[in-house]
Amino acid sequence: MSEGPELSSINTALSQLLDRITGLAEGLAASRREDAANALYEVERQIASAQRRLEQVVDSLTRS
């Protein structure tokens, strides 16, 4: 079984999740809920970091 398609699907889901979180954070920031917006921006950073790591794994599997 190839892990590539499954990991690619997960990567797509993470991208969509990041878009949703960013939109929510921006909305909260606009409504002066900086506390919640900042928490969501931190979640966004951590998911983006996980997504970059996932891309590294996919690249390493592709080269193997």
Protein backbone atom coordinates (compact mmCIF):
# COMPACT_ATOMS: atom_id res chain seq x y z
CA MET A 1 0.00 0.00 0.00
CA SER A 2 1.26 3.44 -0.87
CA GLU A 3 1.18 6.01 1.91
CA GLY A 4 1.60 8.90 -0.53
CA PRO A 5 -2.06 9.39 -1.51
CA GLU A 6 -3.22 9.13 2.10
CA LEU A 7 -0.62 11.65 3.28
CA SER A 8 -1.49 13.94 0.41
CA SER A 9 -5.13 13.82 1.47
CA ILE A 10 -4.16 14.66 5.05
CA ASN A 11 -2.06 17.56 3.78
CA THR A 12 -5.04 18.89 1.84
CA ALA A 13 -7.22 18.62 4.93
CA LEU A 14 -4.63 20.53 6.96
CA SER A 15 -4.58 23.29 4.34
CA GLN A 16 -8.34 23.62 4.50
CA LEU A 17 -8.26 23.61 8.30
CA LEU A 18 -5.64 26.36 8.29
CA ASP A 19 -7.83 28.49 6.02
CA ARG A 20 -10.80 28.06 8.35
CA ILE A 21 -8.80 28.85 11.48
CA THR A 22 -7.26 31.92 9.86
CA GLY A 23 -10.69 33.19 8.86
CA LEU A 24 -12.02 32.71 12.36
CA ALA A 25 -8.99 34.40 13.92
CA GLU A 26 -9.30 37.37 11.59
CA GLY A 27 -13.00 37.69 12.41
CA LEU A 28 -12.29 37.60 16.12
CA ALA A 29 -9.52 40.18 15.77
CA ALA A 30 -11.89 42.47 13.86
CA SER A 31 -14.47 42.15 16.64
CA ARG A 32 -11.85 43.10 19.21
CA ARG A 33 -11.54 39.62 20.68
CA GLU A 34 -7.76 39.70 20.53
CA ASP A 35 -7.40 37.10 23.27
CA ALA A 36 -9.25 34.45 21.29
CA ALA A 37 -7.74 35.62 18.00
CA ASN A 38 -4.22 35.31 19.40
CA ALA A 39 -4.97 31.80 20.67
CA LEU A 40 -6.21 30.80 17.22
CA TYR A 41 -3.16 32.35 15.56
CA GLU A 42 -1.02 30.17 17.82
CA VAL A 43 -3.02 27.09 16.79
CA GLU A 44 -2.53 28.18 13.18
CA ARG A 45 1.25 28.38 13.65
CA GLN A 46 1.39 24.94 15.19
CA ILE A 47 -0.71 23.34 12.46
CA ALA A 48 1.41 25.06 9.80
CA SER A 49 4.51 23.64 11.46
CA ALA A 50 2.96 20.16 11.47
CA GLN A 51 2.02 20.57 7.82
CA ARG A 52 5.61 21.47 6.89
CA ARG A 53 6.85 18.40 8.76
CA LEU A 54 4.30 16.22 6.97
CA GLU A 55 5.52 17.58 3.64
CA GLN A 56 9.08 16.60 4.62
CA VAL A 57 7.90 13.07 5.38
CA VAL A 58 6.10 12.85 2.03
CA ASP A 59 9.22 14.10 0.24
CA SER A 60 11.40 11.56 2.00
CA LEU A 61 9.00 8.72 1.11
CA THR A 62 8.94 9.90 -2.50
CA ARG A 63 12.73 9.76 -2.72
CA SER A 64 12.92 6.28 -1.16
